[in-house]
JSON list of C-alpha atoms in Angstrom, two decimals:
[
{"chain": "A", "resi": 1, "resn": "UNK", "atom": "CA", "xyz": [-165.96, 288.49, 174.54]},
{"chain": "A", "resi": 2, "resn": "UNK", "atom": "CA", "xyz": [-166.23, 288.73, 178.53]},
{"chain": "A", "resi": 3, "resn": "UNK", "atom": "CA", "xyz": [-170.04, 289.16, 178.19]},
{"chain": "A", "resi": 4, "resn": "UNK", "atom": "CA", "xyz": [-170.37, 286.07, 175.14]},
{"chain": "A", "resi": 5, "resn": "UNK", "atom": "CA", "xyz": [-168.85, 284.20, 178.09]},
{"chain": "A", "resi": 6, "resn": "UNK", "atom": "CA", "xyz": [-170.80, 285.05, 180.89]},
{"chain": "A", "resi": 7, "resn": "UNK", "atom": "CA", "xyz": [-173.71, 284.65, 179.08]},
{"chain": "A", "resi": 8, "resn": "UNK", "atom": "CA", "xyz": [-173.04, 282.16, 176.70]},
{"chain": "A", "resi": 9, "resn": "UNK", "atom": "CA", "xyz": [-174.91, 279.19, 178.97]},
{"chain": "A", "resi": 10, "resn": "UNK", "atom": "CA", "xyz": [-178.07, 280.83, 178.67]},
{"chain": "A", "resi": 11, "resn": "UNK", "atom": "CA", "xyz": [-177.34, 281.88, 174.75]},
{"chain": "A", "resi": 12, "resn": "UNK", "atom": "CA", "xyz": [-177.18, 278.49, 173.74]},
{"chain": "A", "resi": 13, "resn": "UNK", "atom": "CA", "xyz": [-179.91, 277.21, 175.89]},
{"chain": "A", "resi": 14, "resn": "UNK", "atom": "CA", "xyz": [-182.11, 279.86, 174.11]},
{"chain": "A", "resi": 15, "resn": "UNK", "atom": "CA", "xyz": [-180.61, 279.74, 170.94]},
{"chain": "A", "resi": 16, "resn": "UNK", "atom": "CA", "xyz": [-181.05, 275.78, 171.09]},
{"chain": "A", "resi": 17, "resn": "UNK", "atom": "CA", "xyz": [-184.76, 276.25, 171.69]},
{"chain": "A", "resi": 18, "resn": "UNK", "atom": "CA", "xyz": [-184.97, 276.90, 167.67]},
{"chain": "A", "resi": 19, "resn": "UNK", "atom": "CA", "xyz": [-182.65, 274.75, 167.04]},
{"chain": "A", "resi": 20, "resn": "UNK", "atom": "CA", "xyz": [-179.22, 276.08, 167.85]},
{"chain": "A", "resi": 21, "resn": "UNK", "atom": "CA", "xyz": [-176.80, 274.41, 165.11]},
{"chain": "A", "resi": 22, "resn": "UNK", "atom": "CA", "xyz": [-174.38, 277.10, 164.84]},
{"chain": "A", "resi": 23, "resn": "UNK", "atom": "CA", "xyz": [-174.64, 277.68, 168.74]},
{"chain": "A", "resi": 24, "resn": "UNK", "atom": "CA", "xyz": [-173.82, 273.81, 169.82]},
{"chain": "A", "resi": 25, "resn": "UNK", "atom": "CA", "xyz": [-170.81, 274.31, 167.31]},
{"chain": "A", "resi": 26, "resn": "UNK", "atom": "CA", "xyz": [-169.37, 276.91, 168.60]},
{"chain": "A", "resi": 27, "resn": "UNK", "atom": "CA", "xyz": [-169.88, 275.83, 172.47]},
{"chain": "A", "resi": 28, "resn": "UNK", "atom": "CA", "xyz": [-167.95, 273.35, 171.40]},
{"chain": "A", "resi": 29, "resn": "UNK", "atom": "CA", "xyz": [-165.25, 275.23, 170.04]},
{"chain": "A", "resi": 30, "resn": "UNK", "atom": "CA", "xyz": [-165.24, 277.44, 173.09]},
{"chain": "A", "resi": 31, "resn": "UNK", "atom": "CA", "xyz": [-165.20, 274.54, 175.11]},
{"chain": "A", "resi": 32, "resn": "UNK", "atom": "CA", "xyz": [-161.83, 273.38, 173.38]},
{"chain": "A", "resi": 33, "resn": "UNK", "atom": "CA", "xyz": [-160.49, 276.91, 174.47]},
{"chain": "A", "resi": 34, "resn": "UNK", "atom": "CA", "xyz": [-161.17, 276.52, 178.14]},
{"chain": "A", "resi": 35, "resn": "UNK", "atom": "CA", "xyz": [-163.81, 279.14, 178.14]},
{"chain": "A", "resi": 36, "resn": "UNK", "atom": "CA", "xyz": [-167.07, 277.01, 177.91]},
{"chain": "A", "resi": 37, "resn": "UNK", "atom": "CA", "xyz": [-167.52, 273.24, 179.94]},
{"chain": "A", "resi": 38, "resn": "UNK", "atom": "CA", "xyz": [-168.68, 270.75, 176.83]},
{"chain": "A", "resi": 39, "resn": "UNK", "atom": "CA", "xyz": [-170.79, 268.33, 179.13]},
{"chain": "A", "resi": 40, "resn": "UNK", "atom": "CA", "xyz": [-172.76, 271.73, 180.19]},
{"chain": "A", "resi": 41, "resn": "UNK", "atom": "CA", "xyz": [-173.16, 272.88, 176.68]},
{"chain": "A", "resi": 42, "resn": "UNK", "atom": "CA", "xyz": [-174.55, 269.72, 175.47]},
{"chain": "A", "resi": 43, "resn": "UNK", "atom": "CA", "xyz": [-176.55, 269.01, 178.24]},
{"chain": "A", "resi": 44, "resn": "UNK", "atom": "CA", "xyz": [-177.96, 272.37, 178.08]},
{"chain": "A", "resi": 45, "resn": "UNK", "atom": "CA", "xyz": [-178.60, 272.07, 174.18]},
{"chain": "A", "resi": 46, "resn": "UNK", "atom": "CA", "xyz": [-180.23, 269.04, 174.60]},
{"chain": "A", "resi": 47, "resn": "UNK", "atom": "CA", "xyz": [-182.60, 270.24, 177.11]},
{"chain": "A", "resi": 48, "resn": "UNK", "atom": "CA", "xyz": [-183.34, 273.14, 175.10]},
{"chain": "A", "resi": 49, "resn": "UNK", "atom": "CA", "xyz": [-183.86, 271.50, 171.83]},
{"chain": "A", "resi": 50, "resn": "UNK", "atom": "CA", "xyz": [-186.16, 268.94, 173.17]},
{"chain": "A", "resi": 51, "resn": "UNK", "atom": "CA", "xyz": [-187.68, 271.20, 174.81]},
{"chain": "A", "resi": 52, "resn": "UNK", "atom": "CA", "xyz": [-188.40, 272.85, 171.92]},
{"chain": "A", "resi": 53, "resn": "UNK", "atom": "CA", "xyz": [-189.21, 270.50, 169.66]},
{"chain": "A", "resi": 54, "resn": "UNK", "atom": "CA", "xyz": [-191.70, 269.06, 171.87]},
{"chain": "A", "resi": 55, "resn": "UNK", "atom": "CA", "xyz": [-193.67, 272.13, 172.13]},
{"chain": "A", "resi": 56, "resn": "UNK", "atom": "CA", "xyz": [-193.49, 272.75, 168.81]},
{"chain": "A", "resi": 57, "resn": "UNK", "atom": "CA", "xyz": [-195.24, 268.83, 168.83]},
{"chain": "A", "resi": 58, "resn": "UNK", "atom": "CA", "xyz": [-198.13, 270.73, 171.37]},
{"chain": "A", "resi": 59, "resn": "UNK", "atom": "CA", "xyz": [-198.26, 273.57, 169.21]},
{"chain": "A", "resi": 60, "resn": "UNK", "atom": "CA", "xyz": [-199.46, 271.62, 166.30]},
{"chain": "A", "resi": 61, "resn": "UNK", "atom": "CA", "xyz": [-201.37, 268.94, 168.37]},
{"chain": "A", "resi": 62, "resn": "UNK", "atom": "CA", "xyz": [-203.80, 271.67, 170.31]},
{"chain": "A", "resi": 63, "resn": "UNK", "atom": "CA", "xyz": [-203.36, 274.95, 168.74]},
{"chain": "A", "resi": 64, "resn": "UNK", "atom": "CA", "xyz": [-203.03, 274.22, 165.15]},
{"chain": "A", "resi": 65, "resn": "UNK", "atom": "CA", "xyz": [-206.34, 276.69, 164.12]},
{"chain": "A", "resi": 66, "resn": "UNK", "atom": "CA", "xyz": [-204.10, 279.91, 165.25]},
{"chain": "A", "resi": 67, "resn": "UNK", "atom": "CA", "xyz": [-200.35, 278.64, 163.60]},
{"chain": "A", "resi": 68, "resn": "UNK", "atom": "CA", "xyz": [-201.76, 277.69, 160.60]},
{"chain": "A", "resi": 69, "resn": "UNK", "atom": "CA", "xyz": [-202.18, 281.19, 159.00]},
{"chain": "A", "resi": 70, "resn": "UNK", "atom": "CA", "xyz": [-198.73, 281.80, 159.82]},
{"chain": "A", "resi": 71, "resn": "UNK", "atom": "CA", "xyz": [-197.27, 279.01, 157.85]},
{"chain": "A", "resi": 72, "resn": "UNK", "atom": "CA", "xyz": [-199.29, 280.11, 154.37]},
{"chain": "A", "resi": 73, "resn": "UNK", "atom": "CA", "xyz": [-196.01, 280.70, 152.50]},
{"chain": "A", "resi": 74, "resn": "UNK", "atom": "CA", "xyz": [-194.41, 277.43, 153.77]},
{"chain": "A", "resi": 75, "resn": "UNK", "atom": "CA", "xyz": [-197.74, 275.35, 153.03]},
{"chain": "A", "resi": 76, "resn": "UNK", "atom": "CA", "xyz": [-195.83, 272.95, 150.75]},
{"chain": "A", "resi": 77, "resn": "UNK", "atom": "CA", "xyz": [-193.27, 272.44, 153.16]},
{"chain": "A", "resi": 78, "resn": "UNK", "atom": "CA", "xyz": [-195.55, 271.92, 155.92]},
{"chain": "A", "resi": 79, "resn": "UNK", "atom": "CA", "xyz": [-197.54, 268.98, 153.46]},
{"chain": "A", "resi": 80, "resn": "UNK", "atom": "CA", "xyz": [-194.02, 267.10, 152.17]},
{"chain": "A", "resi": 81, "resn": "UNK", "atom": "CA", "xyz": [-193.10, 266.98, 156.23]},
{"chain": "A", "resi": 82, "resn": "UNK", "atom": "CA", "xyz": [-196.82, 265.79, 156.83]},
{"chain": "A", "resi": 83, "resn": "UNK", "atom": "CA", "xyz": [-195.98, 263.36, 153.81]},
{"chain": "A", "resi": 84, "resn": "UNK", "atom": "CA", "xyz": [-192.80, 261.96, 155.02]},
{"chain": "A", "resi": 85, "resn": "UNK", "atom": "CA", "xyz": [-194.16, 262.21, 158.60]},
{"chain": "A", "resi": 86, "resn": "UNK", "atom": "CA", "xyz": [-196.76, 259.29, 157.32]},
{"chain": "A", "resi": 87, "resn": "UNK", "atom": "CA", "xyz": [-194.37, 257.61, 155.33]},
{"chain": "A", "resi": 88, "resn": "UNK", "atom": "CA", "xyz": [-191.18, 257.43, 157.53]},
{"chain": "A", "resi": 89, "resn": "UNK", "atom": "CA", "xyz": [-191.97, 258.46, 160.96]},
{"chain": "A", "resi": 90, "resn": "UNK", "atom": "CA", "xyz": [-189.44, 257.34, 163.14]},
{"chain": "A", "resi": 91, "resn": "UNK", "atom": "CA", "xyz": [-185.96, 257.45, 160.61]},
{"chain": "A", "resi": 92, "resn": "UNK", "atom": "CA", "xyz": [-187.47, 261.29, 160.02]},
{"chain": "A", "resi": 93, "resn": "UNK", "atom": "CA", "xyz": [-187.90, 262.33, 163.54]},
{"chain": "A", "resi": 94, "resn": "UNK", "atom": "CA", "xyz": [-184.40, 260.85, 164.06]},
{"chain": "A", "resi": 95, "resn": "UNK", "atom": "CA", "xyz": [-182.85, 262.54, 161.68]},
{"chain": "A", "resi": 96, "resn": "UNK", "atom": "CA", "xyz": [-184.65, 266.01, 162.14]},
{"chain": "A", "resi": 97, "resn": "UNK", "atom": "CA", "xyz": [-182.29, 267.91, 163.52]},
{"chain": "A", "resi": 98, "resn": "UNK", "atom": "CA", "xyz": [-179.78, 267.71, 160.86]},
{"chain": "A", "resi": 99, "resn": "UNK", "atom": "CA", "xyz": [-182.56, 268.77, 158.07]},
{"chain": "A", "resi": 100, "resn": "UNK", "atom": "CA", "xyz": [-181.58, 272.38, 158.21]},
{"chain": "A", "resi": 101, "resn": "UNK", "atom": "CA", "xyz": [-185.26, 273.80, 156.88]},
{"chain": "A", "resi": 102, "resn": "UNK", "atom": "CA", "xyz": [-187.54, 271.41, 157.76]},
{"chain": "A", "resi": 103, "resn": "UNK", "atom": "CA", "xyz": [-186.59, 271.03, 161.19]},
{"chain": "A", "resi": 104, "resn": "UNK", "atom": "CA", "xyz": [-189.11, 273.38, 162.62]},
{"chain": "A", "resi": 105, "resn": "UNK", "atom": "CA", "xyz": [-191.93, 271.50, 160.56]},
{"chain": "A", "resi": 106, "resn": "UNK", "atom": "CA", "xyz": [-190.93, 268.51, 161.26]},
{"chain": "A", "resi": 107, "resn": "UNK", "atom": "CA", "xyz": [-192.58, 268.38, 164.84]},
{"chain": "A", "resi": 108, "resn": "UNK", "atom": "CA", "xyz": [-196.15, 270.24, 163.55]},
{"chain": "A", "resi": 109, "resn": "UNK", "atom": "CA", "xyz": [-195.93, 268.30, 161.08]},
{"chain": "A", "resi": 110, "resn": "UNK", "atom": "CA", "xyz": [-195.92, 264.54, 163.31]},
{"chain": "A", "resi": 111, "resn": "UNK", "atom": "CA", "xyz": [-198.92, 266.12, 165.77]},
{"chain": "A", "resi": 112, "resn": "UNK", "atom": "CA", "xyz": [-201.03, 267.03, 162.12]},
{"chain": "A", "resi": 113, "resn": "UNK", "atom": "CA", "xyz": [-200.24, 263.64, 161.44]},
{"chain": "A", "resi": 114, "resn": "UNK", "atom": "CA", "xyz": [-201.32, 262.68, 164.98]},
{"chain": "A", "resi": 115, "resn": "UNK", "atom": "CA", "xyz": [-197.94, 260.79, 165.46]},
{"chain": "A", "resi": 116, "resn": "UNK", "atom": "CA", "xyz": [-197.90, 258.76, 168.63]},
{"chain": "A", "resi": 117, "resn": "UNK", "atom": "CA", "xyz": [-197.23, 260.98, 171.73]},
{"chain": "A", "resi": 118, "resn": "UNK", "atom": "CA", "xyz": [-194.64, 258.75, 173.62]},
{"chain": "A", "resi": 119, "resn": "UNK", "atom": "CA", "xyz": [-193.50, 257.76, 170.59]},
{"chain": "A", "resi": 120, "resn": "UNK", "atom": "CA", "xyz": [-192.78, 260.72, 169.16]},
{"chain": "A", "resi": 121, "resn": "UNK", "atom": "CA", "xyz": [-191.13, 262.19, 172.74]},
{"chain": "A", "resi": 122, "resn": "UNK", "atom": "CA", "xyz": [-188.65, 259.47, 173.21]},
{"chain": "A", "resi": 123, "resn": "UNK", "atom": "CA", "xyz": [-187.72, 259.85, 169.56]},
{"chain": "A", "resi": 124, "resn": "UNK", "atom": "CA", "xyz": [-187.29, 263.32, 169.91]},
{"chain": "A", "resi": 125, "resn": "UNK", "atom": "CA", "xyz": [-185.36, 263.12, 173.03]},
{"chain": "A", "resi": 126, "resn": "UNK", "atom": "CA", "xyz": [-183.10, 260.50, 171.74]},
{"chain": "A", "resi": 127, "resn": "UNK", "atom": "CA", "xyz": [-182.77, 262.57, 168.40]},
{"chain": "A", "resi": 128, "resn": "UNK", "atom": "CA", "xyz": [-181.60, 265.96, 170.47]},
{"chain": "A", "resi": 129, "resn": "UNK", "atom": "CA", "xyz": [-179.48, 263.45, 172.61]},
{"chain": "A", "resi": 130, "resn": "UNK", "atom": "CA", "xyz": [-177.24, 262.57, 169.20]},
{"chain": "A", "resi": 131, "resn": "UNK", "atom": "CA", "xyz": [-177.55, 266.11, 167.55]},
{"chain": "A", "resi": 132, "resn": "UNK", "atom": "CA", "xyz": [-176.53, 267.60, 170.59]},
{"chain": "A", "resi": 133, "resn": "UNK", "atom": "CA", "xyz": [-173.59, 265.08, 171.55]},
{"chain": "A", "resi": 134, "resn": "UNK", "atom": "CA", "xyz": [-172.32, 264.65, 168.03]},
{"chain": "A", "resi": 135, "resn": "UNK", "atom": "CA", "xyz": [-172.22, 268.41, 167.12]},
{"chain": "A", "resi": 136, "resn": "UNK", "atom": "CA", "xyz": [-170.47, 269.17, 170.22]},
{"chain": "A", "resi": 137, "resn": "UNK", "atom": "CA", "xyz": [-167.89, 267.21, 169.79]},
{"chain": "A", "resi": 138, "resn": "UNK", "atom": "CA", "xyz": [-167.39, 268.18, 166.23]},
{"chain": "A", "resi": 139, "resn": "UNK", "atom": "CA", "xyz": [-167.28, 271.83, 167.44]},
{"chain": "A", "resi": 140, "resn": "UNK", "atom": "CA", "xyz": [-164.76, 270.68, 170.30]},
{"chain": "A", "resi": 141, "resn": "UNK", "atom": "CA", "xyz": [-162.42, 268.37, 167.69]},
{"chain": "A", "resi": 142, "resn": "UNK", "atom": "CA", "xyz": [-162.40, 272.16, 165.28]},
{"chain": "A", "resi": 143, "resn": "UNK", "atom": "CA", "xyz": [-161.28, 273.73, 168.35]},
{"chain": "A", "resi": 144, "resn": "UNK", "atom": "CA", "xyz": [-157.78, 273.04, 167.98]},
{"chain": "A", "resi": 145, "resn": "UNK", "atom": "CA", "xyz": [-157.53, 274.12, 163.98]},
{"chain": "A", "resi": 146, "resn": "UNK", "atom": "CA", "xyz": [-159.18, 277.48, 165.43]},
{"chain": "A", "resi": 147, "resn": "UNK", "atom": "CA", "xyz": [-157.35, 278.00, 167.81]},
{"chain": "A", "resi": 148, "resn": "UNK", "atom": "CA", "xyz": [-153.80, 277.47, 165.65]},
{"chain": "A", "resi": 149, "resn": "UNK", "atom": "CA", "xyz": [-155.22, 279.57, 162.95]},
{"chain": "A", "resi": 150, "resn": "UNK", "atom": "CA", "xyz": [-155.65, 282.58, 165.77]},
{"chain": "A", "resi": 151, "resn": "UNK", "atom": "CA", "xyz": [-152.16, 281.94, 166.84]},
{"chain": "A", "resi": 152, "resn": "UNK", "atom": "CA", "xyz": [-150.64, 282.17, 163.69]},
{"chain": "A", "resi": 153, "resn": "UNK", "atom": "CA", "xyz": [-153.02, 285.31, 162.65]},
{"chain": "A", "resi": 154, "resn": "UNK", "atom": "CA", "xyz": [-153.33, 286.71, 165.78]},
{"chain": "A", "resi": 155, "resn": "UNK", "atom": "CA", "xyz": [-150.85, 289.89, 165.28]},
{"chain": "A", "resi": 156, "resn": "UNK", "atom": "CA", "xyz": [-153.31, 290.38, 162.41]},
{"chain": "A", "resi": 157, "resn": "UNK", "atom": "CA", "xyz": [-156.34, 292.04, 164.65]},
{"chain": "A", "resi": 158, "resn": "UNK", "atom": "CA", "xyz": [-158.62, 292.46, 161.62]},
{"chain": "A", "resi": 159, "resn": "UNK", "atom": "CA", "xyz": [-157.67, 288.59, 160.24]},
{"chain": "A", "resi": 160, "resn": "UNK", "atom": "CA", "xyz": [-159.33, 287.00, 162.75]},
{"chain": "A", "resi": 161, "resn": "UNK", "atom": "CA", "xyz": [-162.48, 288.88, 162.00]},
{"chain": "A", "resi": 162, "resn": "UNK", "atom": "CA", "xyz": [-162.59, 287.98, 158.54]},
{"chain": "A", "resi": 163, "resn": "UNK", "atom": "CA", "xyz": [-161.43, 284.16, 159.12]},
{"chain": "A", "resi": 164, "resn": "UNK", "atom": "CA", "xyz": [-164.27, 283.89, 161.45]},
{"chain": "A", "resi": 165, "resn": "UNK", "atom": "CA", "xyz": [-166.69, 285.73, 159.19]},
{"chain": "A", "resi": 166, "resn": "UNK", "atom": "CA", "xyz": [-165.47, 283.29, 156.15]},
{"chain": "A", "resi": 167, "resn": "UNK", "atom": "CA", "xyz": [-166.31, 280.32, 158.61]},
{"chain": "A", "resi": 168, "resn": "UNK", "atom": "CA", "xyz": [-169.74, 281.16, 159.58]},
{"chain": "A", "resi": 169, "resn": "UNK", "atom": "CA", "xyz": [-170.50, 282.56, 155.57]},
{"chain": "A", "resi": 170, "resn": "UNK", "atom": "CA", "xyz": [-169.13, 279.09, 154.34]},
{"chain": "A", "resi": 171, "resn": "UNK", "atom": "CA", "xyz": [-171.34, 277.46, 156.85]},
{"chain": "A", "resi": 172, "resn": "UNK", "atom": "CA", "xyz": [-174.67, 279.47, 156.38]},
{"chain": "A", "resi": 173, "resn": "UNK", "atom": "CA", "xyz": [-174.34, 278.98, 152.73]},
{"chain": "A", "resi": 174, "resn": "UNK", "atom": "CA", "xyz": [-173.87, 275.00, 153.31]},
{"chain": "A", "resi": 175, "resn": "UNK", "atom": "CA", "xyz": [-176.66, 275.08, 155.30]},
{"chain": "A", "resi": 176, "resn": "UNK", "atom": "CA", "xyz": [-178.89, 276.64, 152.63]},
{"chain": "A", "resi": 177, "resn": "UNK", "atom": "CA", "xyz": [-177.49, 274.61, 149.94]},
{"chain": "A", "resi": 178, "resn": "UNK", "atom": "CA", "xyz": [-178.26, 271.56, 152.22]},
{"chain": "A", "resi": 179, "resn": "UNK", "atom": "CA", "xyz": [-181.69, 272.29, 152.81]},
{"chain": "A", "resi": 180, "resn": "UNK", "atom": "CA", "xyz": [-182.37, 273.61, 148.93]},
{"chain": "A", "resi": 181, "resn": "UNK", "atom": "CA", "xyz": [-181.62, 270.07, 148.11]},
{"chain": "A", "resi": 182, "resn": "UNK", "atom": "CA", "xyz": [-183.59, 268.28, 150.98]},
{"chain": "A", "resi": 183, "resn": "UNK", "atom": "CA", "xyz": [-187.13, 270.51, 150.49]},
{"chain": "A", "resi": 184, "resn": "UNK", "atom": "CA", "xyz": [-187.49, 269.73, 146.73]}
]
């Protein structure tokens, strides 16, 4: 845990390059602990997930020749974001960070689309702003029910392990039932 938390800045900033759901949540509920400061962790996810979702924009703007071939299996994925790109440009890049699964394509898909550069920037920033903000204080608020759920199991050593691996199973598979519905 002593390592998590000497390292856990530069974890989430990395981890919020991709897009870093699970890691804002969890600053946050280290954050409630004492261990973590929440202003760092969501400034630092915010950086990092603009950051990253603007070069994802570049990537598709100037190099789209060499991704392409990578994306083969997730072609239709890549042409429904291109489609809703076109259609509803600026509620979509709003809203992209909570699309678990389209996310990623959300970005290539705006600079196929040749979405408005500034446009698309201060969207993005402003987008990473509220995912970054509003997750982080949902991970902080859940803080507290952790933390009295490792209290009251906390003579259990091998309860806390499977509490914690119940959370992040129910979460994953919420995720993936999320973005099942969202892609079709």
């Amino acid at each position: 845990m002593d390592t998590l938390l000497r390292y856990g800045y530069v974890v989430l900033f990395f981890y919020s390059l991709g897009g870093g759901m699970v890691g804002i949540l969890c600053a946050g509920v280290l954050s409630s602990l004492g261990k973590m400061e929440l202003s760092w962790c969501i400034a630092l996810a915010f950086i990092a997930n603009t950051l990253g979702s603007s070069g994802l924009y570049f990537l598709g703007k100037h190099g789209k020749k060499d991704f392409l071939p990578y994306f083969k299996k997730h072609r239709r994925k890549l042409a429904l974001a291109l489609l809703k790109v076109k259609q509803h440009g600026t509620i979509l890049i709003l809203t992209q960070k909570f699309i678990y699964g389209l996310k990623t394509l959300i970005p290539l898909a705006a600079a196929l689309a040749k979405y408005d550069l500034k446009r698309f920037l201060f969207l993005n920033a402003l987008a990473s702003f509220i995912w970054a903000l509003s997750l982080g204080l949902v991970g902080f608020a859940f803080g507290g029910l952790v933390e009295k759920i490792f209290e009251k199991f906390g003579n259990y050593s091998y309860a806390s392990f499977l509490f914690l691996g119940l959370l992040i199973a129910l979460l994953l598979g919420y995720l993936a039932k999320f973005s099942q519905k969202n892609a079709s």
